[in-house]
Amino acid sequence: MKINWGTAIVIAFGLFIGFILYFVFKVQSDSTYDHELVVEEYYKQELVFEKQMEKEQNALNLKDDITIEAFSEGLKIHFPDSMNYTEINGKVSLYRPSNQKLDFEVPISLSGSHLLIPKSNLVGGRWDISIDWTYQGKEFLTKKTIYL
């Protein structure tokens, strides 16, 4: 049987497609590869996006912004001095893009105008910090990225 160039091209395409599909199925069926989502319950979080935008705008409208500093003891989050710290409530979420298992939340409990997150809870690298807080019934959301 003689194979012309048209038949050879079709065979080559078929082999290439089979080669690619082999690796696709191998990665999808192998349990050692982690197929986690970036955020759990993605669609539920999308529904509250407009509320988050309103909170972020409230935070941008503040005269004094929240600052985050890295110290040898950990992270220090400074709230505006013009606010009464006893009326500030909320939570600080620390998100590690490279490893979901390192994510954690800290409730805001202030004894001064700053909150300290101990270094023992933090690993070096990039951290996305989301501070969801309320002051006198008004909601705020501040997002920052910090590298340790």
XYZ file of N, CA and C in Angstrom:
444
model
N 0.837 -1.168 0.000
C 0.000 0.000 0.000
C 0.886 1.237 0.000
N 0.545 2.170 -0.860
C 1.326 3.384 -0.995
C 0.591 4.533 -0.306
N 1.331 5.302 0.532
C 0.759 6.430 1.268
C 1.225 7.725 0.600
N 0.266 8.546 0.178
C 0.634 9.840 -0.400
C 0.771 10.887 0.707
N 1.163 12.097 0.349
C 1.441 13.134 1.344
C 0.189 13.580 2.094
N -0.992 13.554 1.436
C -2.244 13.935 2.083
C -2.604 12.959 3.201
N -2.443 11.684 2.937
C -2.723 10.669 3.956
C -1.729 10.782 5.112
N -0.469 11.069 4.818
C 0.559 11.208 5.857
C 0.247 12.398 6.779
N -0.252 13.489 6.214
C -0.598 14.661 7.035
C -1.757 14.324 7.967
N -2.778 13.620 7.466
C -3.918 13.231 8.287
C -3.464 12.299 9.414
N -2.587 11.361 9.119
C -2.069 10.452 10.144
C -1.255 11.227 11.182
N -0.432 12.175 10.735
C 0.377 12.971 11.661
C -0.522 13.808 12.583
N -1.580 14.433 12.013
C -2.519 15.196 12.848
C -3.212 14.285 13.866
N -3.621 13.116 13.438
C -4.276 12.168 14.341
C -3.366 11.745 15.479
N -2.100 11.473 15.167
C -1.147 11.095 16.213
C -0.897 12.261 17.170
N -0.788 13.471 16.645
C -0.560 14.640 17.494
C -1.749 14.870 18.436
N -2.958 14.773 17.915
C -4.153 14.951 18.740
C -4.222 13.869 19.816
N -3.905 12.648 19.449
C -3.877 11.564 20.435
C -2.833 11.804 21.510
N -1.683 12.324 21.129
C -0.606 12.644 22.071
C -1.074 13.699 23.075
N -1.694 14.765 22.600
C -2.184 15.828 23.475
C -3.302 15.311 24.380
N -4.246 14.567 23.838
C -5.356 14.043 24.639
C -4.871 13.087 25.719
N -3.818 12.324 25.451
C -3.246 11.441 26.463
C -2.823 12.245 27.691
N -2.121 13.362 27.494
C -1.676 14.172 28.627
C -2.826 14.901 29.319
N -3.808 15.333 28.569
C -4.973 15.985 29.179
C -5.688 15.012 30.110
N -5.949 13.795 29.645
C -6.630 12.812 30.488
C -5.763 12.374 31.662
N -4.460 12.300 31.450
C -3.561 11.905 32.532
C -3.586 12.936 33.659
N -3.528 14.225 33.323
C -3.533 15.281 34.339
C -4.887 15.352 35.040
N -5.981 15.183 34.302
C -7.309 15.276 34.903
C -7.616 14.109 35.834
N -7.073 12.945 35.557
C -7.398 11.774 36.378
C -6.395 11.524 37.496
N -5.241 12.159 37.464
C -4.217 11.940 38.486
C -4.530 12.766 39.724
N -4.584 12.118 40.883
C -4.950 12.820 42.115
C -3.792 13.635 42.691
N -2.582 13.470 42.194
C -1.458 14.244 42.728
C -1.488 15.688 42.257
N -2.189 15.966 41.173
C -2.326 17.341 40.712
C -3.493 17.986 41.442
N -3.275 19.190 41.959
C -4.301 19.875 42.732
C -5.106 20.779 41.812
N -6.412 20.563 41.754
C -7.293 21.350 40.888
C -8.195 22.241 41.722
N -7.625 22.960 42.680
C -8.431 23.798 43.552
C -8.794 25.112 42.866
N -9.943 25.639 43.254
C -10.357 26.949 42.769
C -9.598 28.022 43.530
N -9.495 29.192 42.957
C -8.833 30.296 43.638
C -9.643 30.696 44.855
N -10.958 30.712 44.745
C -11.845 31.091 45.839
C -12.935 30.031 45.942
N -13.211 29.577 47.161
C -14.314 28.645 47.367
C -15.639 29.374 47.106
N -16.614 28.660 46.591
C -17.952 29.191 46.301
C -17.859 30.476 45.475
N -17.232 30.361 44.331
C -16.958 31.497 43.461
C -18.232 32.241 43.066
N -19.276 31.526 42.707
C -20.486 32.176 42.214
C -21.228 32.933 43.318
N -21.199 32.409 44.543
C -21.816 33.136 45.653
C -21.055 34.427 45.926
N -19.744 34.377 45.791
C -18.951 35.578 46.029
C -19.200 36.617 44.928
N -19.468 36.178 43.737
C -19.743 37.100 42.636
C -21.028 37.892 42.885
N -21.986 37.292 43.570
C -23.252 37.970 43.843
C -23.092 39.137 44.810
N -22.097 39.108 45.670
C -21.898 40.186 46.639
C -20.861 41.208 46.152
N -20.488 41.131 44.894
C -19.457 42.012 44.345
C -19.844 43.489 44.427
N -21.112 43.810 44.141
C -21.548 45.211 44.169
C -21.451 45.790 45.584
N -21.800 44.995 46.582
C -21.694 45.436 47.976
C -20.229 45.695 48.342
N -19.330 44.854 47.850
C -17.898 45.043 48.096
C -17.399 46.336 47.458
N -17.862 46.641 46.271
C -17.446 47.870 45.599
C -17.875 49.094 46.409
N -19.068 49.041 46.991
C -19.556 50.146 47.820
C -18.686 50.301 49.072
N -18.323 49.186 49.700
C -17.455 49.227 50.884
C -16.073 49.784 50.539
N -15.531 49.371 49.387
C -14.217 49.871 48.967
C -14.262 51.365 48.702
N -15.360 51.845 48.124
C -15.502 53.282 47.874
C -15.569 54.054 49.183
N -16.249 53.496 50.183
C -16.293 54.123 51.509
C -14.882 54.243 52.091
N -14.072 53.208 51.905
C -12.695 53.229 52.413
C -11.854 54.258 51.661
N -12.082 54.391 50.364
C -11.326 55.379 49.579
C -11.704 56.804 49.950
N -12.925 57.011 50.420
C -13.394 58.348 50.782
C -12.873 58.815 52.137
N -12.227 57.943 52.892
C -11.679 58.331 54.200
C -10.523 59.316 54.028
N -10.391 60.219 54.985
C -9.266 61.159 54.963
C -7.955 60.435 55.235
N -7.973 59.555 56.235
C -6.783 58.787 56.600
C -6.980 57.341 56.170
N -5.984 56.791 55.519
C -6.063 55.427 55.019
C -5.476 54.461 56.048
N -5.870 53.209 55.959
C -5.271 52.156 56.785
C -3.886 51.862 56.227
N -2.908 51.728 57.126
C -1.551 51.385 56.693
C -1.159 50.042 57.295
N -0.357 49.305 56.543
C 0.123 47.998 56.990
C 1.642 48.024 56.932
N 2.275 47.669 58.051
C 3.727 47.650 58.131
C 4.192 46.277 58.589
N 5.288 45.805 58.005
C 5.888 44.536 58.416
C 7.017 44.823 59.403
N 6.947 44.208 60.560
C 7.967 44.327 61.601
C 8.522 42.939 61.893
N 9.549 42.889 62.723
C 10.114 41.593 63.099
C 9.107 40.771 63.913
N 8.167 41.435 64.619
C 7.158 40.728 65.408
C 5.999 40.229 64.538
N 5.788 40.829 63.380
C 4.688 40.447 62.504
C 4.197 41.626 61.693
N 2.910 41.629 61.396
C 2.275 42.716 60.642
C 1.528 43.629 61.599
N 1.698 44.922 61.420
C 0.978 45.894 62.225
C 0.054 46.672 61.298
N -1.243 46.592 61.591
C -2.260 47.283 60.800
C -2.709 48.498 61.600
N -2.456 49.690 61.054
C -2.816 50.946 61.713
C -4.146 51.450 61.167
N -5.101 51.655 62.054
C -6.374 52.264 61.681
C -6.263 53.774 61.868
N -7.110 54.552 61.209
C -7.014 56.019 61.329
C -7.108 56.484 62.783
N -6.209 57.393 63.167
C -6.195 57.921 64.532
C -7.414 58.783 64.829
N -8.050 59.318 63.789
C -9.206 60.186 63.998
C -10.452 59.408 64.440
N -10.392 58.073 64.375
C -11.531 57.239 64.753
C -11.335 56.676 66.155
N -12.444 56.483 66.851
C -12.422 55.853 68.165
C -12.247 54.346 67.952
N -11.105 53.804 68.350
C -10.787 52.405 68.061
C -11.744 51.415 68.732
N -12.445 51.817 69.781
C -13.376 50.903 70.448
C -14.627 50.641 69.613
N -14.881 51.488 68.622
C -16.060 51.328 67.772
C -15.741 50.627 66.455
N -14.507 50.166 66.282
C -14.103 49.483 65.052
C -14.273 47.983 65.261
N -15.041 47.348 64.381
C -15.273 45.899 64.412
C -15.045 45.331 63.023
N -14.812 44.031 62.946
C -14.681 43.375 61.652
C -13.695 42.238 61.692
N -13.107 41.954 60.520
C -12.143 40.864 60.424
C -11.085 41.196 59.383
N -9.929 40.587 59.575
C -8.818 40.707 58.637
C -8.606 39.331 58.020
N -8.702 39.241 56.696
C -8.497 37.975 55.990
C -7.150 38.027 55.290
N -6.333 37.038 55.550
C -5.031 36.941 54.897
C -5.080 35.775 53.918
N -4.846 36.083 52.661
C -4.976 35.130 51.565
C -3.613 34.909 50.940
N -3.219 33.668 50.841
C -1.938 33.302 50.245
C -2.218 32.707 48.865
N -1.927 33.430 47.770
C -2.265 32.934 46.429
C -1.596 31.607 46.075
N -0.418 31.341 46.619
C 0.310 30.139 46.244
C -0.114 28.897 47.024
N -0.821 29.063 48.150
C -1.182 27.907 48.962
C -2.432 28.225 49.781
N -3.531 27.595 49.433
C -4.811 27.845 50.088
C -4.788 27.404 51.547
N -3.944 26.458 51.884
C -3.898 25.942 53.254
C -3.342 26.959 54.246
N -2.659 27.996 53.769
C -2.085 29.012 54.650
C -3.037 30.180 54.921
N -4.183 30.224 54.237
C -5.148 31.310 54.430
C -5.726 31.261 55.843
N -5.956 32.437 56.421
C -6.607 32.504 57.725
C -7.234 33.863 57.941
N -8.094 33.942 58.963
C -8.780 35.183 59.313
C -8.505 35.523 60.768
N -8.467 36.825 61.044
C -8.253 37.320 62.400
C -9.363 38.328 62.697
N -10.107 38.142 63.797
C -11.114 39.152 64.148
C -10.431 40.428 64.641
N -11.040 41.563 64.349
C -10.472 42.841 64.778
C -10.876 43.080 66.224
N -9.876 43.098 67.088
C -10.058 43.353 68.513
C -8.939 44.305 68.916
N -9.279 45.572 69.042
C -8.257 46.601 69.231
C -8.166 47.058 70.683
N -6.916 47.240 71.141
C -6.677 47.874 72.440
C -5.985 49.219 72.223
N -5.784 49.553 70.978
C -5.186 50.816 70.558
C -5.605 51.044 69.120
N -4.921 51.929 68.425
C -5.307 52.220 67.043
C -4.666 51.257 66.047
N -4.031 50.184 66.529
C -3.406 49.236 65.612
C -3.696 47.795 66.036
N -3.553 46.885 65.069
C -3.746 45.455 65.272
C -2.456 44.760 64.875
N -1.953 43.847 65.699
C -0.722 43.124 65.423
C -1.047 41.678 65.094
N -0.559 41.224 63.947
C -0.693 39.818 63.558
C 0.677 39.186 63.740
N 0.799 38.176 64.602
C 2.111 37.610 64.931
C 2.818 36.995 63.728
N 4.132 37.099 63.724
C 4.971 36.558 62.659
C 4.862 35.037 62.590
N 4.530 34.391 63.712
C 4.440 32.927 63.738
C 3.350 32.401 62.805
N 2.344 33.220 62.503
C 1.258 32.814 61.610
C 1.569 33.077 60.140
N 2.670 33.753 59.860
C 2.964 34.200 58.499
C 4.198 33.507 57.936
N 4.136 33.173 56.664
C 5.254 32.592 55.936
C 5.729 33.650 54.948
N 7.010 33.670 54.653
C 7.540 34.650 53.713
C 6.928 34.513 52.328
N 6.744 35.644 51.658
C 6.177 35.650 50.316
C 5.046 36.654 50.205
N 4.221 36.471 49.187
C 3.130 37.407 48.922
C 1.892 37.051 49.748
N 1.278 38.075 50.330
C 0.022 37.947 51.062
C -0.943 39.023 50.558
N -2.149 38.612 50.224
C -3.221 39.548 49.897
C -4.058 39.720 51.159
N -4.159 40.945 51.633
C -4.842 41.231 52.889
C -6.131 41.980 52.582
N -7.225 41.484 53.154
C -8.533 42.112 52.991
C -9.064 42.434 54.384
N -9.295 43.724 54.635
C -9.775 44.180 55.932
C -11.224 44.634 55.758
N -12.157 43.839 56.281
C -13.587 44.128 56.201
C -14.014 44.615 57.583
N -14.333 45.914 57.685
C -14.579 46.503 59.003
C -15.709 47.507 58.965
N -16.256 47.758 60.167
C -17.326 48.738 60.308
C -16.941 49.754 61.377
N -17.423 50.969 61.175
C -17.208 52.040 62.149
C -18.474 52.882 62.182
N -19.115 52.926 63.326
C -20.357 53.668 63.536
C -21.422 53.294 62.495
N -21.552 51.997 62.232
C -22.578 51.495 61.323
C -22.237 51.589 59.847
N -21.122 52.191 59.494
C -20.713 52.317 58.097
C -19.678 51.233 57.794
N -19.867 50.557 56.667
C -19.002 49.435 56.315
C -17.878 49.874 55.386
N -16.701 49.281 55.609
C -15.507 49.591 54.818
C -14.826 48.295 54.410
N -14.120 48.337 53.281
C -13.320 47.203 52.824
C -12.026 47.756 52.253
N -10.921 47.333 52.835
C -9.600 47.765 52.378
C -8.837 46.530 51.937
N -8.268 46.592 50.745
C -7.469 45.466 50.235
C -6.059 45.951 49.951
N -5.094 45.179 50.405
C -3.676 45.506 50.191
C -2.931 44.214 49.885
N -1.791 44.358 49.238
C -0.879 43.251 48.995
C 0.444 43.589 49.642
N 1.012 42.622 50.353
C 2.284 42.841 51.039
C 3.186 41.634 50.802
N 4.466 41.897 50.721
C 5.466 40.845 50.546
C 6.331 40.777 51.801
N 6.436 39.605 52.392
C 7.261 39.415 53.589
C 8.576 38.758 53.217
